[in-house]
Amino acid sequence: MNEQELTEFRKYREKMNEKILGSDHLGIKRFFNLDTQAYAEGALDAKTKEMLGLVASMVLRCDDCISYHIIRCVEEKVNRQEMIEVFNVALIVGGSIVIPHMRRAFETMDQVLSDQTPAAETNP
Amino acid sequence: MNEQELTEFRKYREKMNEKILGSDHLGIKRFFNLDTQAYAEGALDAKTKEMLGLVASMVLRCDDCISYHIIRCVEEKVNRQEMIEVFNVALIVGGSIVIPHMRRAFETMDQVLSDQTPAAETNP
Amino acid sequence: MNEQELTEFRKYREKMNEKILGSDHLGIKRFFNLDTQAYAEGALDAKTKEMLGLVASMVLRCDDCISYHIIRCVEEKVNRQEMIEVFNVALIVGGSIVIPHMRRAFETMDQVLSDQTPAAETNP
Amino acid sequence: MNEQELTEFRKYREKMNEKILGSDHLGIKRFFNLDTQAYAEGALDAKTKEMLGLVASMVLRCDDCISYHIIRCVEEKVNRQEMIEVFNVALIVGGSIVIPHMRRAFETMDQVLSDQTPAAETNP
Amino acid sequence: MNEQELTEFRKYREKMNEKILGSDHLGIKRFFNLDTQAYAEGALDAKTKEMLGLVASMVLRCDDCISYHIIRCVEEKVNRQEMIEVFNVALIVGGSIVIPHMRRAFETMDQVLSDQTPAAETNP
Amino acid sequence: MNEQELTEFRKYREKMNEKILGSDHLGIKRFFNLDTQAYAEGALDAKTKEMLGLVASMVLRCDDCISYHIIRCVEEKVNRQEMIEVFNVALIVGGSIVIPHMRRAFETMDQVLSDQTPAAETNP
């Protein structure tokens, strides 16, 4: 995803999650809570768990899930080389069918990484 | 897998891998090499990569792959609590369809962990 | 899907189905017939069958199939609460990987439901 | 599954579920609860929900999940003709790759249905 | 599959197909017919079509489907080197998750090929 | 894909492949090489292998992979009737969930075939 697509993705995701949770279905609400908790630090740290979520999303080939976990991975300080290693494991396990998703993941990764760069670092 | 099933799995895996590599198909041979290298220490350590392989195998629901990565995870010192956290991420991402595989994974994990316990620790 | 996307989906679907059937491949034609008949009332009523088609489409994560079965479910008088229950079963069985599709399904459902409301009912 | 396989399936399922829940992982425990609740009567009755679970399990091709939902469907009074209609929807949506699972599902269905027949009905 | 497993597979497949077709569900019967016709010579010859069925079964990871198409491929004179090329395409497209199925496919292939060898050819 | 979408697909594919290979990850580079080699003439000719890649992409439901293999199939002289036979095998194996991808594949096929027609043939 490029910059504009990422902005739209975040907005749509937020808007529809609100709508889903607003439907007051207890099962769905609880699932969303469990989903959040699954990536919280526990026996494994949050960084490792986000990489687990990323590789699982890639082999299952869900672009939105991949984008979400790339965003979270960058927040948890997964660097570019580490992220590419996760992509490589997904590629080996999932095969060439993963490649179109990896192309989009590379774009998303570089967009999110460039967004993260604080102005202070580039403008002294 | 219980003890006997694990022994048979290892034997069958070794025998058939030999047969496959013995067919001298260059593409297949190279794929097997790439597969091995994908889990070698690089930007990420081998322990993290084996957990990535495990979660990917669980959401894709391949029992043999799960067993293999559990064995490798134990060799890389993933402990029981960490392994269960990997199972939980797979369960959240992949849903209840993962549960039958998680049942077998728990059995395999406990079998492999008990195999690892050195005699010295249990017999002083 | 929003209103415009739904209109385009219906038009593209109709245009391409005509092209596919126009290719005069007997196997494909017969498959399309079987597909239609599978949802006709039999031992189970059409409403139940459409819900079966919807949940199957969600766990297999096919947006077009989901949209199609939402349209058909509304025609068969599946109400909003019932539809959300189907979504919940899909979420539990298929896991968080289903969520991006559920977001789009909520939008489609609410669009299709609002299209169904006859003017007479809201403007007396 | 034939009679013996069904007995072993139930025993193994129960034993390993106990082990999994005994691991005291809060996320996994809550998921198991959500899974149970998803099939409880709500906007849709339990019978319909079990058929939804069955068709989802078939298109995702998980034999253990299929067996479990067949057992539950029979308990919720889904009859043979209705069950076969569910199989047919799964076959159309999921394709010929579903057939080996449908073969096993037919065996399981007929076994479970024959187990259900109370002696009183057949021996007056 | 080894020799005994192949015999049992064929017997179980035949027995259950009879039971399924005996249920007199028109949709299922027609699907089985379409399935057979899809591999009959047409614009493509039967040999090519069986290889298409084999590669599709491998990337979808269905052991029974793989075994069935290996048997049919051998009947259509696909030789060992050609079959291994099909396996390699499946491996590249589907990834390492295909490997456990490829191990079993190699065993099945060699069993079926050795069954085909007429005694006259090996014992002059 | 229509003409414009095909042009964009090719450009994006080329741009991102360069970026991916530019990351200098040895495993990914080697996988890309293996992927190319898998479709080169060997025991099977390139035409057959591209059809294998196409059917595998369709049952795994990856639009980009389908488009790519349609382009390559046309280059290897797979004609329209042969291509539709490949689609039919994918439909039977993969089920109705393949239909939305087949709709797009028909559009792509006819676009690519019309691009191939040399001006000389249509303008004498």
XYZ file of C-alpha atoms in Angstrom:
744
model
C 0.000 0.000 0.000
C 1.180 3.502 -0.816
C 0.615 6.477 1.496
C -2.931 7.258 0.355
C -4.035 3.626 0.422
C -2.644 3.259 3.935
C -4.604 6.306 5.119
C -7.792 4.945 3.592
C -7.143 1.493 5.014
C -6.796 2.896 8.542
C -9.927 5.041 8.207
C -12.078 2.273 6.760
C -10.804 -0.206 9.351
C -11.635 2.159 12.220
C -15.044 3.099 10.839
C -16.168 -0.484 10.213
C -14.742 -1.843 13.493
C -16.904 0.757 15.261
C -19.915 -0.376 13.280
C -19.210 -4.047 14.037
C -18.732 -3.428 17.755
C -21.783 -1.136 17.695
C -23.908 -4.119 16.654
C -23.573 -5.305 20.267
C -23.014 -8.962 19.423
C -21.358 -10.314 22.543
C -19.488 -13.113 20.756
C -17.950 -10.778 18.194
C -16.990 -8.233 20.875
C -15.248 -10.897 22.909
C -13.445 -12.217 19.868
C -12.109 -8.740 19.125
C -10.854 -8.516 22.718
C -9.161 -11.923 22.497
C -7.568 -10.868 19.224
C -6.025 -7.785 20.860
C -4.858 -9.709 23.918
C -3.188 -12.429 21.832
C -0.462 -9.952 20.826
C 0.143 -8.446 24.290
C 3.417 -9.251 26.025
C 3.299 -12.556 27.914
C 5.643 -15.527 27.795
C 6.715 -14.004 24.463
C 7.297 -10.285 23.934
C 5.030 -8.158 21.739
C 7.668 -7.845 19.007
C 7.892 -11.621 18.517
C 4.122 -11.982 18.607
C 3.617 -9.349 15.922
C 6.090 -11.204 13.700
C 4.069 -14.386 14.328
C 0.909 -12.525 13.296
C 2.658 -11.225 10.179
C 3.919 -14.591 8.951
C 0.525 -16.206 9.627
C -1.215 -13.436 7.638
C 1.201 -13.867 4.741
C 0.819 -17.629 4.344
C -2.972 -17.183 4.592
C -2.635 -14.381 2.020
C -4.732 -11.620 3.572
C -3.467 -8.197 2.421
C -5.302 -6.177 5.081
C -3.991 -8.423 7.863
C -0.463 -8.153 6.419
C -0.667 -4.346 6.336
C -1.954 -4.216 9.885
C 0.821 -6.436 11.245
C 3.501 -4.510 9.309
C 2.288 -1.319 11.009
C 2.371 -3.027 14.405
C 5.776 -4.641 13.722
C 7.292 -1.229 12.958
C 5.808 0.122 16.197
C 7.466 -2.784 18.034
C 10.835 -1.914 16.427
C 11.093 -4.771 13.950
C 13.660 -3.401 11.499
C 13.696 -3.779 7.706
C 16.108 -6.729 7.629
C 14.122 -8.613 10.261
C 10.865 -7.946 8.421
C 12.332 -9.291 5.167
C 13.368 -12.459 7.025
C 9.745 -12.909 8.096
C 8.693 -12.445 4.447
C 11.218 -15.103 3.412
C 9.866 -17.675 5.878
C 6.357 -16.963 4.558
C 7.602 -17.383 0.991
C 9.246 -20.746 1.695
C 6.311 -22.138 3.680
C 3.575 -20.712 1.433
C 5.242 -20.835 -2.001
C 5.129 -18.571 -5.035
C 1.450 -17.899 -4.431
C 2.697 -15.582 -1.654
C 4.723 -13.415 -4.082
C 1.957 -10.977 -5.153
C 1.279 -10.330 -1.454
C 5.008 -9.905 -0.811
C 5.166 -7.257 -3.536
C 2.439 -5.270 -1.802
C 4.032 -5.968 1.600
C 7.344 -4.484 0.465
C 5.571 -1.304 -0.617
C 3.640 -1.115 2.655
C 6.766 -1.799 4.729
C 8.768 0.965 3.055
C 5.863 3.398 3.342
C 5.345 2.667 7.047
C 9.083 2.799 7.771
C 9.405 6.192 6.051
C 6.383 7.493 8.016
C 8.102 6.469 11.233
C 11.264 8.481 10.628
C 10.975 11.409 13.050
C 11.499 14.827 11.446
C 14.206 15.549 14.048
C 16.382 12.771 12.619
C 16.278 13.988 9.068
C 16.228 17.760 9.755
C 18.861 18.625 12.314
C 1.882 -37.649 18.217
C 2.779 -40.117 20.943
C 6.243 -41.654 21.284
C 5.753 -44.426 18.725
C 4.127 -42.135 16.162
C 7.003 -39.662 16.540
C 9.552 -42.402 15.902
C 7.680 -43.549 12.806
C 7.273 -39.980 11.587
C 11.035 -39.373 11.822
C 11.858 -42.641 10.057
C 9.350 -42.165 7.244
C 10.418 -38.528 6.792
C 14.084 -39.493 6.510
C 13.445 -42.434 4.185
C 11.238 -40.482 1.789
C 13.429 -37.350 1.809
C 16.290 -39.603 0.678
C 14.118 -41.034 -2.076
C 13.021 -37.546 -3.193
C 16.578 -36.194 -3.235
C 17.711 -39.409 -4.912
C 15.479 -38.584 -7.884
C 18.078 -35.959 -8.800
C 15.571 -33.258 -9.732
C 17.606 -30.068 -9.461
C 14.636 -27.805 -8.695
C 13.439 -29.990 -5.823
C 16.968 -30.334 -4.407
C 17.431 -26.567 -4.429
C 14.051 -26.022 -2.812
C 15.019 -28.390 0.016
C 18.221 -26.395 0.513
C 16.353 -23.075 0.568
C 13.919 -24.552 3.070
C 16.751 -25.482 5.442
C 18.506 -22.120 5.035
C 15.310 -20.146 5.737
C 15.489 -21.189 9.406
C 19.232 -20.559 9.905
C 20.264 -17.641 12.097
C 20.365 -14.338 10.189
C 18.750 -10.990 10.984
C 16.510 -13.104 13.238
C 17.795 -15.909 15.477
C 16.952 -19.567 14.828
C 14.596 -19.732 17.818
C 12.383 -16.938 16.482
C 12.410 -18.421 12.992
C 11.317 -21.835 14.224
C 8.394 -20.208 16.024
C 7.510 -18.456 12.744
C 7.606 -21.825 10.979
C 5.418 -23.339 13.689
C 2.692 -20.689 13.590
C 2.650 -20.776 9.765
C 2.276 -24.583 9.835
C -0.566 -24.360 12.342
C -2.684 -21.834 10.453
C -2.121 -23.870 7.256
C -3.072 -26.967 9.279
C -0.319 -29.407 8.325
C 0.244 -31.927 11.145
C 3.606 -33.198 9.892
C 4.939 -29.644 9.524
C 3.670 -28.801 13.020
C 5.406 -31.861 14.511
C 8.638 -31.025 12.724
C 8.689 -27.422 13.945
C 7.792 -28.460 17.510
C 10.845 -30.754 17.505
C 13.011 -27.917 16.163
C 11.532 -25.362 18.595
C 12.408 -27.596 21.542
C 15.960 -27.940 20.195
C 16.138 -24.124 20.026
C 15.028 -23.894 23.688
C 11.480 -22.651 23.169
C 9.886 -23.545 26.495
C 6.362 -24.865 27.104
C 4.806 -21.499 27.971
C 6.309 -19.873 24.878
C 5.116 -22.722 22.667
C 1.570 -22.403 24.022
C 1.666 -18.668 23.196
C 2.526 -19.591 19.602
C -0.419 -22.035 19.599
C -2.688 -19.242 20.876
C -1.686 -16.836 18.076
C -2.386 -19.625 15.560
C -5.770 -20.253 17.178
C -6.792 -16.576 17.032
C -5.598 -16.061 13.456
C -6.810 -19.408 12.104
C -9.952 -20.021 14.202
C -11.540 -23.120 15.681
C -10.556 -25.126 12.607
C -7.066 -25.102 14.155
C -8.241 -26.850 17.364
C -7.929 -30.503 16.196
C -4.349 -29.715 15.152
C -3.708 -27.993 18.490
C -4.866 -31.123 20.317
C -2.303 -33.192 18.437
C 0.299 -30.432 18.866
C -0.111 -30.485 22.657
C 0.502 -34.232 22.683
C 3.553 -33.877 20.423
C 4.937 -30.975 22.464
C 4.692 -32.853 25.749
C 6.205 -35.979 24.189
C 9.139 -34.062 22.700
C 9.699 -32.079 25.894
C 9.778 -35.262 27.990
C 12.237 -36.851 25.513
C 14.520 -33.857 25.990
C 14.774 -34.171 29.760
C 18.268 -35.504 30.404
C 18.390 -38.578 32.642
C 20.750 -36.703 34.988
C 17.996 -34.277 35.892
C 15.485 -36.909 36.862
C 17.910 -39.489 38.355
C 20.370 -37.818 40.701
C -19.413 -2.732 -0.749
C -21.090 0.656 -0.916
C -23.954 1.455 -3.300
C -21.795 2.196 -6.347
C -19.562 -0.838 -5.832
C -22.626 -3.058 -5.522
C -24.033 -1.732 -8.803
C -20.728 -2.348 -10.554
C -20.418 -5.801 -9.006
C -23.852 -6.799 -10.319
C -23.134 -5.435 -13.796
C -19.695 -7.046 -14.092
C -21.031 -10.344 -12.748
C -23.863 -10.404 -15.265
C -21.673 -9.367 -18.199
C -18.964 -11.938 -17.513
C -21.397 -14.776 -16.696
C -22.910 -14.186 -20.143
C -19.466 -14.325 -21.702
C -18.584 -17.522 -19.815
C -21.848 -19.241 -20.754
C -21.430 -17.914 -24.299
C -18.226 -19.911 -24.627
C -20.464 -22.989 -24.913
C -18.349 -25.224 -22.681
C -20.789 -27.917 -21.608
C -19.006 -28.702 -18.326
C -18.998 -25.077 -17.200
C -22.644 -24.579 -18.209
C -23.701 -27.633 -16.222
C -21.687 -26.501 -13.222
C -23.466 -23.138 -13.272
C -26.802 -24.967 -13.328
C -25.822 -27.218 -10.426
C -24.683 -24.147 -8.508
C -28.104 -22.505 -8.919
C -29.990 -25.689 -8.026
C -27.947 -26.255 -4.857
C -29.708 -23.293 -3.220
C -33.244 -24.138 -4.343
C -35.711 -25.312 -1.703
C -35.453 -29.040 -1.011
C -35.035 -30.916 2.266
C -33.845 -27.522 3.557
C -35.542 -24.226 2.686
C -33.869 -21.592 0.506
C -33.273 -19.256 3.466
C -31.229 -21.848 5.346
C -29.291 -22.774 2.217
C -28.356 -19.181 1.508
C -27.005 -18.868 5.047
C -24.971 -22.036 4.423
C -23.601 -20.456 1.243
C -22.772 -17.271 3.134
C -20.865 -18.931 5.964
C -18.951 -21.126 3.490
C -17.989 -18.045 1.450
C -16.812 -16.221 4.564
C -14.534 -18.953 5.890
C -13.108 -19.366 2.365
C -12.734 -15.572 2.279
C -14.197 -14.704 -1.127
C -15.606 -11.141 -1.097
C -17.654 -11.499 -4.287
C -19.236 -14.726 -3.058
C -19.998 -13.082 0.301
C -21.670 -10.111 -1.408
C -23.709 -12.382 -3.628
C -24.985 -14.496 -0.724
C -25.775 -11.396 1.371
C -27.974 -10.149 -1.480
C -29.690 -13.541 -1.700
C -30.037 -13.835 2.101
C -31.840 -10.482 2.226
C -34.155 -11.646 -0.563
C -34.903 -14.755 1.503
C -35.763 -12.569 4.529
C -32.697 -13.237 6.659
C -32.792 -10.274 9.048
C -29.839 -8.251 10.349
C -29.518 -10.107 13.666
C -29.588 -13.486 11.937
C -26.997 -12.361 9.398
C -24.668 -11.180 12.175
C -25.012 -14.609 13.815
C -23.836 -16.179 10.560
C -20.882 -13.759 10.547
C -20.057 -14.793 14.108
C -19.976 -18.501 13.268
C -17.663 -17.688 10.338
C -15.440 -15.640 12.651
C -15.133 -18.426 15.226
C -14.508 -21.168 12.674
C -12.239 -19.123 10.403
C -10.449 -16.866 12.897
C -9.268 -13.265 12.766
C -8.266 -13.701 9.131
C -12.009 -13.408 8.443
C -12.251 -9.926 10.027
C -11.314 -7.811 6.962
C -14.006 -9.681 5.010
C -16.481 -9.158 7.864
C -15.822 -5.418 7.728
C -16.741 -5.365 4.055
C -19.667 -7.727 4.702
C -21.135 -5.357 7.297
C -21.007 -2.516 4.790
C -22.593 -4.673 2.072
C -25.274 -5.971 4.432
C -26.331 -2.504 5.539
C -26.326 -1.251 1.959
C -28.443 -4.141 0.709
C -30.831 -3.896 3.660
C -31.348 -0.163 3.074
C -31.956 -0.808 -0.660
C -34.680 -3.282 0.286
C -36.666 -0.843 2.402
C -39.609 0.165 0.225
C -40.203 3.925 0.127
C -43.813 3.292 1.162
C -42.684 1.959 4.520
C -40.579 4.948 5.448
C -42.705 7.713 3.829
C -46.332 7.160 4.690
C -15.561 -42.790 10.896
C -16.823 -46.230 11.891
C -17.993 -47.085 15.406
C -14.549 -47.735 16.879
C -12.998 -44.658 15.290
C -15.832 -42.519 16.640
C -15.282 -43.864 20.163
C -11.559 -43.142 19.932
C -12.193 -39.701 18.467
C -14.460 -38.774 21.392
C -11.986 -40.100 23.973
C -8.965 -38.396 22.449
C -10.873 -35.144 22.000
C -11.973 -35.143 25.642
C -8.539 -36.097 26.977
C -6.655 -33.460 24.995
C -9.234 -30.700 25.590
C -8.705 -31.303 29.325
C -4.949 -31.063 28.850
C -5.274 -27.861 26.809
C -7.612 -26.215 29.329
C -5.372 -27.492 32.129
C -2.526 -25.416 30.732
C -4.346 -22.396 32.182
C -3.762 -20.134 29.180
C -6.475 -17.494 29.574
C -6.691 -16.700 25.843
C -7.176 -20.330 24.847
C -9.747 -20.903 27.608
C -11.759 -17.901 26.492
C -11.599 -18.997 22.864
C -12.992 -22.406 23.825
C -15.856 -20.657 25.644
C -16.597 -18.417 22.652
C -16.555 -21.470 20.416
C -19.211 -23.191 22.544
C -21.364 -20.057 22.786
C -21.289 -19.468 19.024
C -23.570 -22.478 18.526
C -26.027 -21.717 21.340
C -29.547 -20.630 20.388
C -29.791 -16.893 19.698
C -31.196 -15.039 16.689
C -30.768 -18.418 14.954
C -31.662 -21.754 16.547
C -29.032 -24.319 17.501
C -30.014 -26.646 14.662
C -29.306 -24.018 11.995
C -26.053 -23.024 13.664
C -24.788 -26.604 13.749
C -25.479 -26.913 10.022
C -23.506 -23.682 9.511
C -20.633 -25.194 11.502
C -20.839 -28.369 9.433
C -20.731 -26.687 6.027
C -17.869 -24.425 7.152
C -15.905 -27.463 8.371
C -16.477 -29.282 5.092
C -15.298 -26.503 2.782
C -12.254 -26.036 5.051
C -11.795 -29.821 4.902
C -11.240 -30.703 8.552
C -12.367 -34.287 9.245
C -12.447 -33.976 13.037
C -14.527 -30.778 12.838
C -16.888 -32.474 10.360
C -17.341 -35.483 12.683
C -17.977 -33.227 15.664
C -20.639 -31.173 13.855
C -22.320 -34.305 12.460
C -22.675 -35.590 16.038
C -24.104 -32.232 17.151
C -26.393 -31.981 14.097
C -27.909 -35.369 14.899
C -28.455 -34.246 18.498
C -30.255 -31.159 17.145
C -32.518 -33.406 15.006
C -31.030 -32.680 11.591
C -32.279 -35.660 9.580
C -30.407 -37.614 6.910
C -31.903 -35.792 3.935
C -31.149 -32.394 5.472
C -27.578 -33.426 6.265
C -27.025 -34.579 2.673
C -28.269 -31.180 1.477
C -25.600 -29.548 3.663
C -23.008 -31.889 2.113
C -24.207 -30.874 -1.362
C -23.788 -27.141 -0.650
C -20.262 -27.874 0.629
C -19.528 -29.883 -2.518
C -20.698 -27.115 -4.857
C -18.888 -24.334 -2.982
C -15.708 -26.288 -2.262
C -15.435 -28.536 -5.330
C -14.272 -32.106 -5.882
C -11.523 -31.635 -3.290
C -14.350 -32.012 -0.745
C -15.294 -35.502 -2.005
C -12.835 -37.580 0.109
C -14.157 -35.754 3.190
C -17.743 -36.356 2.046
C -17.020 -40.094 1.790
C -15.882 -40.128 5.407
C -18.773 -37.843 6.402
C -21.328 -40.272 4.945
C -19.830 -43.100 6.997
C -19.811 -40.956 10.150
C -23.368 -39.739 9.546
C -24.756 -43.241 9.138
C -22.843 -44.465 12.182
C -24.076 -41.616 14.382
C -27.642 -41.940 13.107
C -27.676 -45.675 13.859
C -26.258 -45.021 17.359
C -29.126 -42.613 17.991
C -31.880 -45.097 17.234
C -33.255 -46.108 20.628
C -33.651 -49.862 21.091
C -37.314 -49.283 21.979
C -38.054 -48.055 18.488
C -36.614 -51.034 16.698
C -37.576 -53.743 19.230
C -41.156 -53.277 20.310
C 0.645 -45.064 0.098
C 2.159 -48.526 0.142
C 0.556 -51.522 -1.563
C -1.852 -52.389 1.246
C -2.924 -48.789 1.800
C -3.594 -48.416 -1.924
C -5.798 -51.508 -1.932
C -7.752 -50.230 1.053
C -8.040 -46.765 -0.480
C -9.544 -48.190 -3.668
C -11.973 -50.393 -1.744
C -13.128 -47.665 0.626
C -13.447 -45.176 -2.241
C -15.599 -47.575 -4.272
C -17.767 -48.592 -1.306
C -18.472 -45.036 -0.178
C -19.015 -43.678 -3.708
C -21.718 -46.343 -4.096
C -23.285 -45.266 -0.823
C -23.165 -41.586 -1.809
C -24.681 -42.224 -5.240
C -27.192 -44.570 -3.604
C -28.533 -41.642 -1.589
C -30.178 -40.483 -4.829
C -29.346 -36.796 -4.367
C -29.604 -35.433 -7.897
C -27.141 -32.562 -7.314
C -24.432 -34.850 -5.955
C -24.965 -37.402 -8.749
C -24.615 -34.693 -11.388
C -21.509 -33.300 -9.723
C -19.897 -36.762 -9.830
C -20.706 -36.971 -13.545
C -19.239 -33.521 -14.218
C -16.150 -34.502 -12.274
C -15.605 -37.564 -14.491
C -16.259 -35.633 -17.710
C -13.815 -32.859 -16.778
C -10.904 -35.251 -17.362
C -12.170 -36.767 -20.644
C -10.306 -35.899 -23.832
C -11.469 -32.614 -25.350
C -9.501 -29.548 -26.450
C -6.801 -31.036 -24.177
C -5.927 -34.746 -24.074
C -6.657 -36.906 -21.034
C -2.979 -37.130 -20.082
C -2.637 -33.360 -19.762
C -5.892 -33.087 -17.853
C -4.839 -35.720 -15.325
C -1.628 -33.779 -14.709
C -3.766 -30.651 -14.166
C -5.851 -32.589 -11.649
C -2.714 -33.830 -9.923
C -1.084 -30.423 -9.510
C -4.367 -28.897 -8.298
C -4.725 -31.700 -5.713
C -1.169 -31.185 -4.499
C -1.385 -27.426 -3.930
C -4.731 -27.970 -2.166
C -3.028 -30.747 -0.173
C -5.550 -33.575 -0.425
C -3.783 -36.955 -0.120
C -6.679 -39.041 -1.449
C -7.072 -36.775 -4.489
C -3.314 -36.946 -5.096
C -3.345 -40.762 -4.949
C -6.300 -40.949 -7.302
C -4.701 -38.671 -9.903
C -1.352 -40.505 -9.666
C -3.187 -43.751 -10.497
C -4.937 -42.043 -13.425
C -1.724 -40.352 -14.608
C 0.050 -43.710 -14.774
C -2.871 -45.132 -16.758
C -2.505 -42.197 -19.172
C 1.215 -42.978 -19.583
C 2.670 -40.093 -17.583
C 6.181 -41.370 -16.862
C 8.188 -40.974 -13.642
C 10.196 -37.948 -14.820
C 7.075 -36.140 -16.002
C 5.286 -36.882 -12.737
C 8.210 -35.479 -10.727
C 8.032 -32.295 -12.828
C 4.381 -31.947 -11.838
C 5.415 -32.417 -8.192
C 8.026 -29.683 -8.613
C 5.515 -27.157 -9.982
C 3.242 -27.958 -7.022
C 6.156 -27.476 -4.637
C 7.095 -24.076 -6.080
C 3.521 -22.777 -6.212
C 2.419 -24.241 -2.883
C 5.606 -24.065 -0.816
C 7.173 -26.308 1.797
C 3.737 -27.090 3.221
C 3.405 -29.381 0.189
C 6.460 -31.467 1.175
C 4.735 -33.981 3.507
C 2.225 -34.671 0.721
C 5.082 -35.002 -1.792
C 6.721 -37.622 0.430
C 3.529 -39.700 0.367
C 3.088 -38.979 -3.361
C 6.551 -40.379 -4.143
C 5.686 -43.588 -2.304
C 2.340 -43.858 -4.090
C 3.894 -43.102 -7.483
C 6.550 -45.785 -7.125
C 3.991 -48.301 -5.868
C 1.597 -47.618 -8.744
C 4.406 -47.659 -11.317
C 5.702 -51.013 -10.031
C 2.133 -52.430 -10.135
C 1.937 -51.419 -13.797
C 5.098 -53.245 -14.843
C 3.964 -56.423 -16.572
C 5.783 -59.535 -15.345
C 6.843 -60.283 -18.962
C 8.982 -57.153 -19.062
C 11.028 -57.942 -15.986
C 11.212 -61.750 -16.347
C 12.179 -62.684 -19.869
C -8.269 -7.490 -16.166
C -8.986 -5.030 -18.953
C -6.259 -3.404 -21.031
C -5.411 -0.626 -18.563
C -5.382 -2.942 -15.560
C -3.092 -5.333 -17.391
C -0.652 -2.523 -18.170
C -0.647 -1.410 -14.537
C -0.262 -4.978 -13.325
C 2.825 -5.501 -15.477
C 4.390 -2.192 -14.400
C 3.737 -2.715 -10.696
C 4.956 -6.315 -10.887
C 8.210 -5.263 -12.566
C 8.810 -2.312 -10.229
C 8.240 -4.290 -7.044
C 10.171 -7.373 -8.221
C 13.154 -5.049 -8.750
C 12.704 -3.659 -5.251
C 12.439 -7.143 -3.749
C 15.529 -8.416 -5.590
C 17.293 -5.157 -4.729
C 16.954 -6.016 -1.039
C 19.707 -8.575 -1.632
C 18.140 -11.329 0.446
C 19.829 -14.452 -0.875
C 16.940 -16.800 0.010
C 14.364 -14.672 -1.788
C 16.613 -14.249 -4.846
C 17.128 -17.994 -5.097
C 13.416 -18.645 -4.704
C 12.690 -16.283 -7.604
C 15.211 -18.186 -9.724
C 13.692 -21.543 -8.812
C 10.264 -20.159 -9.653
C 11.415 -19.181 -13.160
C 13.208 -22.491 -13.742
C 10.169 -24.546 -12.693
C 8.379 -23.541 -15.905
C 11.314 -24.065 -18.286
C 11.116 -26.974 -20.726
C 12.295 -30.249 -19.189
C 10.593 -33.646 -19.038
C 7.437 -31.623 -19.768
C 7.288 -28.798 -22.311
C 6.814 -25.154 -21.305
C 3.238 -25.067 -22.614
C 2.120 -27.915 -20.339
C 3.939 -26.404 -17.365
C 2.270 -23.027 -17.812
C -1.118 -24.739 -17.825
C -0.104 -26.498 -14.594
C 0.809 -23.109 -13.109
C -2.505 -21.668 -14.264
C -4.703 -24.388 -12.771
C -2.750 -24.275 -9.489
C -3.193 -20.476 -9.325
C -6.923 -20.782 -9.966
C -7.670 -23.359 -7.276
C -5.572 -21.289 -4.831
C -7.522 -18.229 -6.024
C -4.734 -15.718 -6.656
C -5.796 -13.197 -9.339
C -2.303 -11.843 -10.010
C -0.884 -15.346 -10.428
C -3.785 -16.254 -12.751
C -3.157 -13.162 -14.904
C 0.550 -13.892 -15.081
C 0.046 -17.508 -16.173
C -2.614 -16.523 -18.742
C -0.061 -14.142 -20.314
C 2.558 -16.915 -20.329
C 0.084 -19.521 -21.639
C -0.763 -17.291 -24.604
C 2.955 -16.849 -25.291
C 3.289 -20.647 -25.282
C 0.431 -20.923 -27.809
C -2.285 -22.279 -25.522
C -5.417 -21.451 -27.519
C -8.761 -20.202 -26.184
C -10.463 -23.617 -26.127
C -7.530 -25.191 -24.298
C -7.443 -22.362 -21.765
C -11.168 -22.778 -21.062
C -10.563 -26.487 -20.433
C -7.975 -25.532 -17.827
C -10.536 -23.173 -16.251
C -13.061 -26.025 -16.176
C -10.681 -28.378 -14.338
C -10.039 -25.595 -11.816
C -13.785 -25.064 -11.401
C -14.477 -28.750 -10.771
C -11.585 -29.221 -8.349
C -11.994 -25.887 -6.542
C -15.768 -25.372 -6.679
C -17.978 -22.321 -7.091
C -15.591 -20.267 -4.976
C -13.425 -20.215 -8.128
C -16.157 -18.532 -10.220
C -15.363 -14.859 -9.379
C -11.743 -15.549 -10.353
C -12.906 -17.276 -13.551
C -14.928 -14.190 -14.475
C -11.811 -12.048 -14.208
C -9.745 -14.746 -15.948
C -12.078 -14.734 -18.964
C -11.672 -10.965 -19.276
C -7.890 -11.233 -18.952
C -7.710 -14.107 -21.430
C -9.680 -12.258 -24.105
C -7.657 -9.090 -23.544
C -4.332 -10.902 -23.812
C -5.473 -12.901 -26.848
C -6.581 -9.727 -28.645
C -3.229 -8.059 -27.806
C -1.470 -10.997 -29.425
C -3.263 -10.692 -32.754
C -0.719 -9.196 -35.125
C -1.948 -6.101 -36.987
C -1.135 -7.875 -40.246
C -3.861 -10.429 -39.613
C -6.607 -7.929 -39.012
C -5.475 -5.222 -41.485
C -4.585 -6.782 -44.805
